[in-house]
Amino acid sequence: MSTDTTDADNDLRERITNFLRRNFPQIQMHGGSAAIAHLDREKGEVTVQLGGACSGCGISPMTIQAIKSRMVKEIPEIETVHADTGAAAGADGDLGGTSSGGMSPSFPGETSDDGGDDEGPQAPF
């Protein structure tokens, strides 16, 4: 791979990352993460993986649709966007938030041990 190709790929990755941060700040604000899992500059394809809190979020399908429709309009080199939620395994461009991919969100009062009597959240007083 030539230096020019590498520089062009890095530039495109940076523009995709900036697009996601600028247009979808709610991903990180709500404890989610977005990463470029795969980029094929020659085909004009990118795969974006949403993880963290996005994995269990009911709004993530709408976020994915918005990413798919808006990215192809704003970044001319991208013709096809694949996006999904779940484990961020293989992702190489974590955009922040939790990158522990594949974990379901936790809720107040929820514990990780299944052997206890969880009575819900405790009052701070």
PDB file of C-alpha atoms in Angstrom:
ATOM      1  CA  MET A   1       0.000   0.000   0.000  1.00  0.00           C
ATOM      2  CA  SER A   2       1.475   3.342  -0.988  1.00  0.00           C
ATOM      3  CA  THR A   3       1.892   6.278   1.328  1.00  0.00           C
ATOM      4  CA  ASP A   4      -0.642   8.259  -0.716  1.00  0.00           C
ATOM      5  CA  THR A   5      -3.249   5.520  -0.294  1.00  0.00           C
ATOM      6  CA  THR A   6      -2.543   5.294   3.424  1.00  0.00           C
ATOM      7  CA  ASP A   7      -2.848   9.065   3.802  1.00  0.00           C
ATOM      8  CA  ALA A   8      -6.115   9.052   1.834  1.00  0.00           C
ATOM      9  CA  ASP A   9      -7.495   6.207   3.985  1.00  0.00           C
ATOM     10  CA  ASN A  10      -6.487   8.018   7.183  1.00  0.00           C
ATOM     11  CA  ASP A  11      -8.111  11.227   5.914  1.00  0.00           C
ATOM     12  CA  LEU A  12     -11.334   9.378   5.082  1.00  0.00           C
ATOM     13  CA  ARG A  13     -11.349   7.644   8.492  1.00  0.00           C
ATOM     14  CA  GLU A  14     -10.916  11.002  10.192  1.00  0.00           C
ATOM     15  CA  ARG A  15     -13.765  12.542   8.195  1.00  0.00           C
ATOM     16  CA  ILE A  16     -16.070   9.617   9.038  1.00  0.00           C
ATOM     17  CA  THR A  17     -15.134   9.863  12.722  1.00  0.00           C
ATOM     18  CA  ASN A  18     -15.766  13.622  12.706  1.00  0.00           C
ATOM     19  CA  PHE A  19     -19.081  13.102  10.894  1.00  0.00           C
ATOM     20  CA  LEU A  20     -20.237  10.681  13.607  1.00  0.00           C
ATOM     21  CA  ARG A  21     -19.115  12.941  16.454  1.00  0.00           C
ATOM     22  CA  ARG A  22     -20.647  16.057  14.916  1.00  0.00           C
ATOM     23  CA  ASN A  23     -23.963  14.569  13.793  1.00  0.00           C
ATOM     24  CA  PHE A  24     -24.567  11.973  16.499  1.00  0.00           C
ATOM     25  CA  PRO A  25     -23.235  13.314  19.817  1.00  0.00           C
ATOM     26  CA  GLN A  26     -26.069  11.495  21.603  1.00  0.00           C
ATOM     27  CA  ILE A  27     -24.261   8.185  21.044  1.00  0.00           C
ATOM     28  CA  GLN A  28     -21.438   9.159  23.376  1.00  0.00           C
ATOM     29  CA  MET A  29     -23.628  11.290  25.681  1.00  0.00           C
ATOM     30  CA  HIS A  30     -25.833   8.271  26.408  1.00  0.00           C
ATOM     31  CA  GLY A  31     -22.969   5.867  27.146  1.00  0.00           C
ATOM     32  CA  GLY A  32     -22.666   4.348  23.695  1.00  0.00           C
ATOM     33  CA  SER A  33     -19.785   4.082  21.307  1.00  0.00           C
ATOM     34  CA  ALA A  34     -19.351   4.070  17.552  1.00  0.00           C
ATOM     35  CA  ALA A  35     -16.392   2.612  15.711  1.00  0.00           C
ATOM     36  CA  ILE A  36     -15.308   2.060  12.152  1.00  0.00           C
ATOM     37  CA  ALA A  37     -15.177  -1.719  11.961  1.00  0.00           C
ATOM     38  CA  HIS A  38     -14.225  -1.866   8.276  1.00  0.00           C
ATOM     39  CA  LEU A  39     -13.452   0.645   5.543  1.00  0.00           C
ATOM     40  CA  ASP A  40     -13.055  -0.177   1.849  1.00  0.00           C
ATOM     41  CA  ARG A  41     -12.181   3.069   0.109  1.00  0.00           C
ATOM     42  CA  GLU A  42     -12.110   1.481  -3.365  1.00  0.00           C
ATOM     43  CA  LYS A  43     -15.673   0.131  -3.031  1.00  0.00           C
ATOM     44  CA  GLY A  44     -16.879   3.180  -1.108  1.00  0.00           C
ATOM     45  CA  GLU A  45     -18.075   1.015   1.781  1.00  0.00           C
ATOM     46  CA  VAL A  46     -17.825   1.527   5.510  1.00  0.00           C
ATOM     47  CA  THR A  47     -19.044  -0.616   8.382  1.00  0.00           C
ATOM     48  CA  VAL A  48     -19.888   1.231  11.586  1.00  0.00           C
ATOM     49  CA  GLN A  49     -20.317  -0.725  14.797  1.00  0.00           C
ATOM     50  CA  LEU A  50     -22.373   0.772  17.629  1.00  0.00           C
ATOM     51  CA  GLY A  51     -21.625  -0.615  21.062  1.00  0.00           C
ATOM     52  CA  GLY A  52     -21.885   0.107  24.749  1.00  0.00           C
ATOM     53  CA  ALA A  53     -25.337   1.354  25.707  1.00  0.00           C
ATOM     54  CA  CYS A  54     -26.367   1.320  22.023  1.00  0.00           C
ATOM     55  CA  SER A  55     -26.537  -2.484  22.204  1.00  0.00           C
ATOM     56  CA  GLY A  56     -29.703  -2.429  24.285  1.00  0.00           C
ATOM     57  CA  CYS A  57     -31.171   0.885  23.186  1.00  0.00           C
ATOM     58  CA  GLY A  58     -34.568   0.891  21.502  1.00  0.00           C
ATOM     59  CA  ILE A  59     -33.662   3.995  19.509  1.00  0.00           C
ATOM     60  CA  SER A  60     -30.495   2.508  17.970  1.00  0.00           C
ATOM     61  CA  PRO A  61     -32.323   1.279  14.804  1.00  0.00           C
ATOM     62  CA  MET A  62     -33.337   4.890  14.086  1.00  0.00           C
ATOM     63  CA  THR A  63     -29.791   6.078  14.767  1.00  0.00           C
ATOM     64  CA  ILE A  64     -28.455   3.453  12.350  1.00  0.00           C
ATOM     65  CA  GLN A  65     -30.899   4.550   9.629  1.00  0.00           C
ATOM     66  CA  ALA A  66     -29.903   8.188  10.118  1.00  0.00           C
ATOM     67  CA  ILE A  67     -26.204   7.321   9.915  1.00  0.00           C
ATOM     68  CA  LYS A  68     -26.760   5.335   6.717  1.00  0.00           C
ATOM     69  CA  SER A  69     -28.778   8.012   4.958  1.00  0.00           C
ATOM     70  CA  ARG A  70     -26.779  11.055   6.040  1.00  0.00           C
ATOM     71  CA  MET A  71     -23.232   9.727   5.655  1.00  0.00           C
ATOM     72  CA  VAL A  72     -23.603   8.966   1.936  1.00  0.00           C
ATOM     73  CA  LYS A  73     -24.878  12.514   1.409  1.00  0.00           C
ATOM     74  CA  GLU A  74     -22.119  14.233   3.379  1.00  0.00           C
ATOM     75  CA  ILE A  75     -19.080  12.124   2.466  1.00  0.00           C
ATOM     76  CA  PRO A  76     -18.891  11.708  -1.336  1.00  0.00           C
ATOM     77  CA  GLU A  77     -16.425   8.780  -1.245  1.00  0.00           C
ATOM     78  CA  ILE A  78     -18.889   6.667   0.746  1.00  0.00           C
ATOM     79  CA  GLU A  79     -21.575   4.927  -1.292  1.00  0.00           C
ATOM     80  CA  THR A  80     -22.656   2.188   1.115  1.00  0.00           C
ATOM     81  CA  VAL A  81     -22.874   2.232   4.898  1.00  0.00           C
ATOM     82  CA  HIS A  82     -23.311  -0.925   6.933  1.00  0.00           C
ATOM     83  CA  ALA A  83     -24.117  -0.327  10.600  1.00  0.00           C
ATOM     84  CA  ASP A  84     -25.124  -2.576  13.449  1.00  0.00           C
ATOM     85  CA  THR A  85     -25.137  -2.796  17.228  1.00  0.00           C
ATOM     86  CA  GLY A  86     -23.433  -5.378  19.369  1.00  0.00           C
ATOM     87  CA  ALA A  87     -19.876  -6.380  20.152  1.00  0.00           C
ATOM     88  CA  ALA A  88     -17.268  -4.003  18.808  1.00  0.00           C
ATOM     89  CA  ALA A  89     -14.813  -6.831  18.178  1.00  0.00           C
ATOM     90  CA  GLY A  90     -12.426  -5.913  15.416  1.00  0.00           C
ATOM     91  CA  ALA A  91     -13.318  -2.252  15.568  1.00  0.00           C
ATOM     92  CA  ASP A  92     -10.402   0.022  14.936  1.00  0.00           C
ATOM     93  CA  GLY A  93     -11.752   3.501  15.552  1.00  0.00           C
ATOM     94  CA  ASP A  94     -13.514   3.743  18.879  1.00  0.00           C
ATOM     95  CA  LEU A  95     -15.216   7.097  19.180  1.00  0.00           C
ATOM     96  CA  GLY A  96     -15.476   7.139  22.928  1.00  0.00           C
ATOM     97  CA  GLY A  97     -18.029   6.043  25.444  1.00  0.00           C
ATOM     98  CA  THR A  98     -17.865   2.490  26.617  1.00  0.00           C
ATOM     99  CA  SER A  99     -16.070   0.167  24.270  1.00  0.00           C
ATOM    100  CA  SER A 100     -16.742  -2.994  26.201  1.00  0.00           C
ATOM    101  CA  GLY A 101     -18.902  -4.103  23.255  1.00  0.00           C
ATOM    102  CA  GLY A 102     -21.674  -6.617  23.527  1.00  0.00           C
ATOM    103  CA  MET A 103     -22.633  -5.786  27.086  1.00  0.00           C
ATOM    104  CA  SER A 104     -26.238  -5.001  27.779  1.00  0.00           C
ATOM    105  CA  PRO A 105     -27.019  -1.774  29.600  1.00  0.00           C
ATOM    106  CA  SER A 106     -27.346  -1.809  33.358  1.00  0.00           C
ATOM    107  CA  PHE A 107     -30.198  -0.269  35.268  1.00  0.00           C
ATOM    108  CA  PRO A 108     -30.406   1.204  38.774  1.00  0.00           C
ATOM    109  CA  GLY A 109     -30.691  -1.535  41.370  1.00  0.00           C
ATOM    110  CA  GLU A 110     -29.450  -4.187  38.974  1.00  0.00           C
ATOM    111  CA  THR A 111     -26.529  -6.294  40.129  1.00  0.00           C
ATOM    112  CA  SER A 112     -24.317  -8.699  38.250  1.00  0.00           C
ATOM    113  CA  ASP A 113     -24.718 -11.556  40.735  1.00  0.00           C
ATOM    114  CA  ASP A 114     -27.806 -13.678  40.118  1.00  0.00           C
ATOM    115  CA  GLY A 115     -27.939 -15.181  43.603  1.00  0.00           C
ATOM    116  CA  GLY A 116     -29.347 -12.222  45.556  1.00  0.00           C
ATOM    117  CA  ASP A 117     -32.685 -10.685  46.347  1.00  0.00           C
ATOM    118  CA  ASP A 118     -32.544  -7.412  44.451  1.00  0.00           C
ATOM    119  CA  GLU A 119     -35.126  -5.100  45.957  1.00  0.00           C
ATOM    120  CA  GLY A 120     -34.294  -2.294  43.556  1.00  0.00           C
ATOM    121  CA  PRO A 121     -32.337   0.887  44.123  1.00  0.00           C
ATOM    122  CA  GLN A 122     -31.647   2.012  47.676  1.00  0.00           C
ATOM    123  CA  ALA A 123     -32.477   5.535  48.822  1.00  0.00           C
ATOM    124  CA  PRO A 124     -29.405   7.631  49.693  1.00  0.00           C
ATOM    125  CA  PHE A 125     -30.789   8.446  53.185  1.00  0.00           C
TER     126      PHE A 125
END
